[in-house]
mmCIF file of C-alpha atoms in Angstrom:
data_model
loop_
_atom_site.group_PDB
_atom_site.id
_atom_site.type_symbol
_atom_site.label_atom_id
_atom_site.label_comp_id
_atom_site.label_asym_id
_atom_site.label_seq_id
_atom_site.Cartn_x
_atom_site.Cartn_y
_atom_site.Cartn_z
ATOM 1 C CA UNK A 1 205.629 74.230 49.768
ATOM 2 C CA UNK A 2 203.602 77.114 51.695
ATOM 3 C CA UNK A 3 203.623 76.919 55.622
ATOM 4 C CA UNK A 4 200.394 76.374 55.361
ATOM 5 C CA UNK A 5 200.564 72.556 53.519
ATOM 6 C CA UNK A 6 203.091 71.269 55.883
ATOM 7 C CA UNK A 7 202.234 70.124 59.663
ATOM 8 C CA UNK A 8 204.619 68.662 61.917
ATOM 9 C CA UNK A 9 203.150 66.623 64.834
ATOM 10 C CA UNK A 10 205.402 65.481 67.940
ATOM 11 C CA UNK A 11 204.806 63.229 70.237
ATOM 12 C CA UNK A 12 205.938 64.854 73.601
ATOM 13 C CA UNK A 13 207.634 62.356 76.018
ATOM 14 C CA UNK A 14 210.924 61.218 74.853
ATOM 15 C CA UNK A 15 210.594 63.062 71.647
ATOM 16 C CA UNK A 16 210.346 66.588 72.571
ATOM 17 C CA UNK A 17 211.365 66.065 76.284
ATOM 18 C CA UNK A 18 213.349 63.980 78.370
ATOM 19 C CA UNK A 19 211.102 61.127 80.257
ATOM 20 C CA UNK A 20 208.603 63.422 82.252
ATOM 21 C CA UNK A 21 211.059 66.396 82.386
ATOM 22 C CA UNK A 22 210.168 69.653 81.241
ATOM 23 C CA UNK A 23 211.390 70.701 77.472
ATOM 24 C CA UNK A 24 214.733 72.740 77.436
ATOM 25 C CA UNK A 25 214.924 75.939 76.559
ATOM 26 C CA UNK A 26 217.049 75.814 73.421
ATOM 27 C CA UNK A 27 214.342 72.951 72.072
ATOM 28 C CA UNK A 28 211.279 75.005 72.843
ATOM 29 C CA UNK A 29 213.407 78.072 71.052
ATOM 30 C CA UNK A 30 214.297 75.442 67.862
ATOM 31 C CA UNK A 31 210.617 75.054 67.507
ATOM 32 C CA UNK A 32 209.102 78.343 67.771
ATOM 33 C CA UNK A 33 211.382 80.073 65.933
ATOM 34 C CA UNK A 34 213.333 78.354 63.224
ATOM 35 C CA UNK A 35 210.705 75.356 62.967
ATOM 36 C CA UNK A 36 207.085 77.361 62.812
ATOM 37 C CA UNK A 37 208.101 80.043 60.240
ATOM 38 C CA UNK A 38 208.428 77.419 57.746
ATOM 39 C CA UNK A 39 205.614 74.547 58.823
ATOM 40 C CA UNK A 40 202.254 74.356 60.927
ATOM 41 C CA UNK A 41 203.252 72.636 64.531
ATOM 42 C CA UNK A 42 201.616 70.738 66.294
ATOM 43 C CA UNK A 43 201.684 68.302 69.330
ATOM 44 C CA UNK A 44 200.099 65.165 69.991
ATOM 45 C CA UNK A 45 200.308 63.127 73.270
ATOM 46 C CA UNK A 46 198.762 60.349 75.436
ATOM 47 C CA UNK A 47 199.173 62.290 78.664
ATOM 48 C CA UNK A 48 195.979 64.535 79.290
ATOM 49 C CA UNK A 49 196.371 68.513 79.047
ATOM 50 C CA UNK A 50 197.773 69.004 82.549
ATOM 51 C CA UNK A 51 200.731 66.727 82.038
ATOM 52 C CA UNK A 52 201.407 68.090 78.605
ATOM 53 C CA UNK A 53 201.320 72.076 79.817
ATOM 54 C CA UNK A 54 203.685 70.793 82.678
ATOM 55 C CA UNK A 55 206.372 69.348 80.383
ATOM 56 C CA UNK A 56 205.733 72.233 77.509
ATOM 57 C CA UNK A 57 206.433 75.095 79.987
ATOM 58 C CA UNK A 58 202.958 76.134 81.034
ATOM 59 C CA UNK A 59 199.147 76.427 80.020
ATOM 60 C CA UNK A 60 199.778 78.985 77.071
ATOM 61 C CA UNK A 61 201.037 75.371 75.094
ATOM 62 C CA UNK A 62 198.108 76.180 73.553
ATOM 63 C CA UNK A 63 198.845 79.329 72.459
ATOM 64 C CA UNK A 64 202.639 78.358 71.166
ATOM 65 C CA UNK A 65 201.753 75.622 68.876
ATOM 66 C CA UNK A 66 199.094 75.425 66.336
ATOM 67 C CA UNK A 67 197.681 72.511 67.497
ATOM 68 C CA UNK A 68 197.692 70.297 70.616
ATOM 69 C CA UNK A 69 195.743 67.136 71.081
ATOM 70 C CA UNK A 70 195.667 65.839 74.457
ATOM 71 C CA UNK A 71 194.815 62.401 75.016
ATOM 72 C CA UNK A 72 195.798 60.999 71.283
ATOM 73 C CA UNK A 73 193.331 63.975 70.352
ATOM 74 C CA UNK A 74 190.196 62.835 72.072
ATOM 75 C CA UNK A 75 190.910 66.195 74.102
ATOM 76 C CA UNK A 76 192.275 68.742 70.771
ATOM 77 C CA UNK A 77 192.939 72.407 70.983
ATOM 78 C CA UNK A 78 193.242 74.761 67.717
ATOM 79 C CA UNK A 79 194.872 78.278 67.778
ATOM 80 C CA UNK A 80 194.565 78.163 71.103
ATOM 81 C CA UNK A 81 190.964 77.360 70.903
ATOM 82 C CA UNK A 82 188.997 74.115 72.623
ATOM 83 C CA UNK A 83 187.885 71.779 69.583
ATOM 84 C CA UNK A 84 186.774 68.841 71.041
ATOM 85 C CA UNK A 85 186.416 66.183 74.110
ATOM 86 C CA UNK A 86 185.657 62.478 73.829
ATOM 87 C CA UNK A 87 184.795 60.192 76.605
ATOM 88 C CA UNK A 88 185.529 56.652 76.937
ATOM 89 C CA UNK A 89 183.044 56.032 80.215
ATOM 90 C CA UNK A 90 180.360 57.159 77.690
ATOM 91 C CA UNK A 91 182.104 54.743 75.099
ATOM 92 C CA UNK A 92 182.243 51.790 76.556
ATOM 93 C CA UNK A 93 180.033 51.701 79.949
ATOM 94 C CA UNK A 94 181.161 52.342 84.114
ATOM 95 C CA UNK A 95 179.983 48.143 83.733
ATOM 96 C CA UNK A 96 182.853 46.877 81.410
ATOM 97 C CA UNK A 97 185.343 50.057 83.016
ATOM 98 C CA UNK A 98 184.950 48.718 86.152
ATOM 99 C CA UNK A 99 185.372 45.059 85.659
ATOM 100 C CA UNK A 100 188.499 45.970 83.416
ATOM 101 C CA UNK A 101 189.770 48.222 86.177
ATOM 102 C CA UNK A 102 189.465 45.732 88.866
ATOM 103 C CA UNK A 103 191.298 43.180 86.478
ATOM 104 C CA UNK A 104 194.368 45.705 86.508
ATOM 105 C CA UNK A 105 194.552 46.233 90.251
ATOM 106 C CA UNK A 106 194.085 42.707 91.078
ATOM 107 C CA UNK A 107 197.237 41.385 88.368
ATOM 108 C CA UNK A 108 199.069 44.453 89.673
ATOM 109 C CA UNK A 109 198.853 43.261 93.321
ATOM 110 C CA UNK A 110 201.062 40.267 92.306
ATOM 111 C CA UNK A 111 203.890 42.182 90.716
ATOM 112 C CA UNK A 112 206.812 41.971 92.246
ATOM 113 C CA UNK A 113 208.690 45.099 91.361
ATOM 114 C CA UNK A 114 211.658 47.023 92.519
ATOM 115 C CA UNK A 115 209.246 49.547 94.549
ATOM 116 C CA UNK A 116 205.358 49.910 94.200
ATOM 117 C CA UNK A 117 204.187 53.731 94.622
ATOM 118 C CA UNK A 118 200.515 55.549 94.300
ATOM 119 C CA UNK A 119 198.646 56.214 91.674
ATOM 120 C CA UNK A 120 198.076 52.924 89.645
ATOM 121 C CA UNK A 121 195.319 53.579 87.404
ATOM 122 C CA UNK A 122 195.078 57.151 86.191
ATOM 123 C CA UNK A 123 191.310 57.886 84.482
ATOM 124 C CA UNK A 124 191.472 60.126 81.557
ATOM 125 C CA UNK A 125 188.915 61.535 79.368
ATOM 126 C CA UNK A 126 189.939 59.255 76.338
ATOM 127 C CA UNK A 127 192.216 56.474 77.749
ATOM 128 C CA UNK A 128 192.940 54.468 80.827
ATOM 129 C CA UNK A 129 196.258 54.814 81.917
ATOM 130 C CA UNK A 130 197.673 51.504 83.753
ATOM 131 C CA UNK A 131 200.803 51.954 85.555
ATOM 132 C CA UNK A 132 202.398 48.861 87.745
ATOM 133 C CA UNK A 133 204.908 50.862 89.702
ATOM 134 C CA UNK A 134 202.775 53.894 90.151
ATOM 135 C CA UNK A 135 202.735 57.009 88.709
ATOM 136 C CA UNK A 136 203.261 58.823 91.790
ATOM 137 C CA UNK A 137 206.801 57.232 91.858
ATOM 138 C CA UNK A 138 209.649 59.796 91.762
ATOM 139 C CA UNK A 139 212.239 60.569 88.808
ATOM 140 C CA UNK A 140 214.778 58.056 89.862
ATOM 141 C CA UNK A 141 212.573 55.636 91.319
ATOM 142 C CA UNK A 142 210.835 56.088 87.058
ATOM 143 C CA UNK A 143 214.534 55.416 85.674
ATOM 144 C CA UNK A 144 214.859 52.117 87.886
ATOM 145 C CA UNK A 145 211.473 50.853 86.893
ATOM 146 C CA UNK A 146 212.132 51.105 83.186
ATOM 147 C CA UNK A 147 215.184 49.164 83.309
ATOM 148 C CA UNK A 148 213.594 46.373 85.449
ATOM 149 C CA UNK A 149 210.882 46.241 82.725
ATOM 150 C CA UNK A 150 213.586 46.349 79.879
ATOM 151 C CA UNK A 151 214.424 43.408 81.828
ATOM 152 C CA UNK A 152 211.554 41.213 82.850
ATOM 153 C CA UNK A 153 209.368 42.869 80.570
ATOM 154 C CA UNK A 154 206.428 43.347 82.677
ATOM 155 C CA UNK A 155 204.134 45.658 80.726
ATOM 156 C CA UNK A 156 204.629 43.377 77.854
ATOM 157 C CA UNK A 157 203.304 40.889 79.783
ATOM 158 C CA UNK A 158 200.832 42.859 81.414
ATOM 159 C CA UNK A 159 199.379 43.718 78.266
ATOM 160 C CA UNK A 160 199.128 40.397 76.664
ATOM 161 C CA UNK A 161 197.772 39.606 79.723
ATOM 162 C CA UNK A 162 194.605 42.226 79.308
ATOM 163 C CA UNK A 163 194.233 41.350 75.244
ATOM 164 C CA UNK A 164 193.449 37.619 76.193
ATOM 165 C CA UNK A 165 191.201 38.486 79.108
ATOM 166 C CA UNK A 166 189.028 41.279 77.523
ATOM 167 C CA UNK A 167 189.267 40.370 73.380
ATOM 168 C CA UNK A 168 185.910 41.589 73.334
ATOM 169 C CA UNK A 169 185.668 44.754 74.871
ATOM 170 C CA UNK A 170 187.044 47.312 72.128
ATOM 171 C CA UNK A 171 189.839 48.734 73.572
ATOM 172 C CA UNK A 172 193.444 48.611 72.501
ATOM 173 C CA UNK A 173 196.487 48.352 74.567
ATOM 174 C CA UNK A 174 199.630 50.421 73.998
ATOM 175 C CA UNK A 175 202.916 50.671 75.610
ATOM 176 C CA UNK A 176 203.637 54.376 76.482
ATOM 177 C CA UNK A 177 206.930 56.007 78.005
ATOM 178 C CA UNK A 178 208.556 54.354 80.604
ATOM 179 C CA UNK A 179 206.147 53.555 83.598
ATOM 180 C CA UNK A 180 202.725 52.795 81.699
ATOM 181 C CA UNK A 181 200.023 51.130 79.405
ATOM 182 C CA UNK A 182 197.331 53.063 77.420
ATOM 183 C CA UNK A 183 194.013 51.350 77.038
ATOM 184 C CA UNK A 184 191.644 52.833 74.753
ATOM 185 C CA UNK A 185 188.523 52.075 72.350
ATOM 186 C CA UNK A 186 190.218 50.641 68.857
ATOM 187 C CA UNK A 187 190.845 53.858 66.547
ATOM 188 C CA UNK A 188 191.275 55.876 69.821
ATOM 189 C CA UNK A 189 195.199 56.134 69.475
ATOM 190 C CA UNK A 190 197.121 58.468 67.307
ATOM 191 C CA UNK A 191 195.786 58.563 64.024
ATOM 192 C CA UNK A 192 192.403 60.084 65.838
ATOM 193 C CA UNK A 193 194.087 63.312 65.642
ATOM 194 C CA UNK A 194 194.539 63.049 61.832
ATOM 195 C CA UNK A 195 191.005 63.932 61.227
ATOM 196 C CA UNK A 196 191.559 67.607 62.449
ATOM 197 C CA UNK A 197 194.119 68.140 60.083
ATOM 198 C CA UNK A 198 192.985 66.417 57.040
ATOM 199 C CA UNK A 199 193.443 69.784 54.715
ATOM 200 C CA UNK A 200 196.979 69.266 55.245
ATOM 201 C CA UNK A 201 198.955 67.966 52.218
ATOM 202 C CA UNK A 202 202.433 66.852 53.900
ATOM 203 C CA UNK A 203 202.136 65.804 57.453
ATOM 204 C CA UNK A 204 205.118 64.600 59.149
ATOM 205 C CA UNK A 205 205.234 62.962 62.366
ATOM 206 C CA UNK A 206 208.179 62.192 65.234
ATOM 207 C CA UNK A 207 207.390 59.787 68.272
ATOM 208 C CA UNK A 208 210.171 57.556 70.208
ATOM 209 C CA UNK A 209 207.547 54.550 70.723
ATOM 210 C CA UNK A 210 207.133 53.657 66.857
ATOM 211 C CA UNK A 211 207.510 50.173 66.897
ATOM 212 C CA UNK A 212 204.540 47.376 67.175
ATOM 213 C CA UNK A 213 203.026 48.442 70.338
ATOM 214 C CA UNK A 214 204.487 51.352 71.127
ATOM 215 C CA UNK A 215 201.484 54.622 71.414
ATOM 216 C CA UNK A 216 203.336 56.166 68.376
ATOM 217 C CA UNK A 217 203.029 53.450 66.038
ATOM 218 C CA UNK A 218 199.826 53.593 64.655
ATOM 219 C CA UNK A 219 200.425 57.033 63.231
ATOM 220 C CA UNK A 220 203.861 56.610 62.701
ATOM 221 C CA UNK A 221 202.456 53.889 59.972
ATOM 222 C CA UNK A 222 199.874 55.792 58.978
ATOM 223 C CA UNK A 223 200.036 56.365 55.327
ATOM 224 C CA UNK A 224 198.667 59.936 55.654
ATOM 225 C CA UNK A 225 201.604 61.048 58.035
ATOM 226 C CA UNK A 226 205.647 60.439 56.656
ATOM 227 C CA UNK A 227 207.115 59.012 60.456
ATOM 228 C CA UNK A 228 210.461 59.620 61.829
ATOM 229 C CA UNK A 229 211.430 57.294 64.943
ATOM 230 C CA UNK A 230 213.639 59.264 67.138
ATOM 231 C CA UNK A 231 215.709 58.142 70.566
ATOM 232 C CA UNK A 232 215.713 61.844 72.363
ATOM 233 C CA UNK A 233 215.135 65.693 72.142
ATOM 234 C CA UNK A 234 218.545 66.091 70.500
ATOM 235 C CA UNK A 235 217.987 63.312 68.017
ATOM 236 C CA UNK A 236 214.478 65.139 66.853
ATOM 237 C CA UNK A 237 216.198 68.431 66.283
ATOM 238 C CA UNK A 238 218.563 66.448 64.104
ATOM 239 C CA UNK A 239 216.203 65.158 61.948
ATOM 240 C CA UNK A 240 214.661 68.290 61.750
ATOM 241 C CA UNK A 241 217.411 70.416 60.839
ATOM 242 C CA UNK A 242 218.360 67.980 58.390
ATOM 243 C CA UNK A 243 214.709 67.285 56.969
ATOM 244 C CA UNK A 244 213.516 71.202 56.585
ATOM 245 C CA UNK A 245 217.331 72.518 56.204
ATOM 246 C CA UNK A 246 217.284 74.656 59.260
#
C-alpha cells in the first residue's frame, strides 16, 4: 500500500513520550526517518499546541509530521498549515462554563491529596482541563500523585462525580495522563480528528489510555482507525517495527 493510504496517528503523552517529558532523540529519529518514508504521520493530543511543541522538540512539530491536532483536533494543523479552531465557550455558554467550573474548584477544595499545587483548571480552546493536584506541580511531585490516585482513585471519583451533577450539559469526561480530567462537548474527543483524514484507507492509531475512560479510547474503538494500546515510548516502537517491518 502507497504512503499515501496509510496514516499513523499517536497520541503523545505516554505513547510517544515519557509522562510530560520531552521525546528522545532516537524516538523522534524512528519516526522521521524509518516510520514517514513508508506511512503519512500524524499526532493527535489533548494537551493544546504549546504543550505538544514542548514535548515534540519545538514549534516546527508542525513542520515534522504531516498532521498535528491539538486539543483532540479542535485546534488541527496540515503540512504545517493552520486548518482549523473550535471553541467550547462558544459551544456551550460562559453560563453553564462557569457554573461547571465553580463545581470543580469547590469538590477540589475537599481533596485531601499528598500536595495541592497551582494551576487547577486549565481553559483550552476545545476542552476543560481539571486537574486536583495542580498542574503546576513538579515532575516528582506528578509521579507521587499518580500513584496516590492508582490508589484512592480520585479522578475516577471525581469524574463520576461531574457525570451525575451535570448529565445534561453535553460534555464528556475523560481520564488523561497522570494528573488530569478532560471535559469536552460529546464527539469532542478523539475521533474529531478523523474527519480531516477521511481519504485515508488504513489508519492506525497508538494511545496508552485505551481503555473505558481513558482520552484514547474513543478512537482507539473507532472502527475507522485499527488501535494498538501501548505502556511506553519503547513499547510503541515495538509495535511499530513489528507492524510495518522496520
Amino acid at each position: 500500500m502507497a504512503r499515501d493510504d496509510v496514516l499513523v496517528l499517536f497520541d503523545v503523552d505516554g505513547t510517544l513520550t515519557p509522562h510530560r517529558q520531552v521525546i528522545l532523540p532516537h524516538v523522534q529519529d524512528f519516526l522521521q526517518n524509518q516510520l514517514k518514508p513508508v506511512a503519512t504521520v500524524g499526532l493527535v493530543g489533548g494537551s493544546d499546541m504549546p504543550k505538544i511543541a514542548e514535548q515534540m522538540g519545538g514549534a516546527d512539530v508542525i513542520h515534522k509530521f504531516d498532521f498535528v491536532f491539538a486539543e483532540n483536533g479542535l485546534v488541527a494543523y496540515r503540512d504545517g498549515q493552520f486548518v482549523e479552531k473550535q471553541s467550547i465557550s462558544a459551544f456551550i455558554g460562559d453560563d453553564k462554563l462557569q457554573k461547571f467550573i465553580n463545581f470543580c474548584l469547590r469538590y477540589m477544595s475537599d481533596l485531601e491529596l499528598p500536595c495541592k499545587r497551582g494551576n487547577f483548571v486549565e481553559f483550552r480552546n476545545g476542552m476543560i482541563n481539571v486537574c486536583p493536584v495542580g498542574r503546576s506541580c513538579s515532575y516528582e511531585e506528578r509521579l507521587v500523585f499518580a500513584e496516590f490516585d492508582a490508589k484512592h482513585r480520585v479522578r475516577e471519583q471525581m469524574r463520576d462525580a461531574l457525570m451525575k451533577a451535570f448529565p445534561d450539559l453535553g460534555l464528556q469526561f475523560a481520564i488523561g495522563g497522570q494528573i488530569s480530567i478532560d471535559a469536552f462537548p460529546i464527539g469532542w474527543d478523539k475521533r474529531y480528528c478523523l474527519k480531516f483524514v477521511e481519504s485515508f484507507k488504513d489508519i492506525h492509531f497508538f494511545g496508552d489510555r485505551t481503555a473505558p475512560g481513558g482520552n484514547d479510547h474513543e478512537i482507539f474503538e473507532d472502527p475507522r482507525t485499527q488501535g494498538y494500546t501501548v505502556s511506553s515510548p519503547e513499547d510503541t516502537l515495538s509495535q511499530l517495527k513489528t507492524i510495518f517491518k522496520l
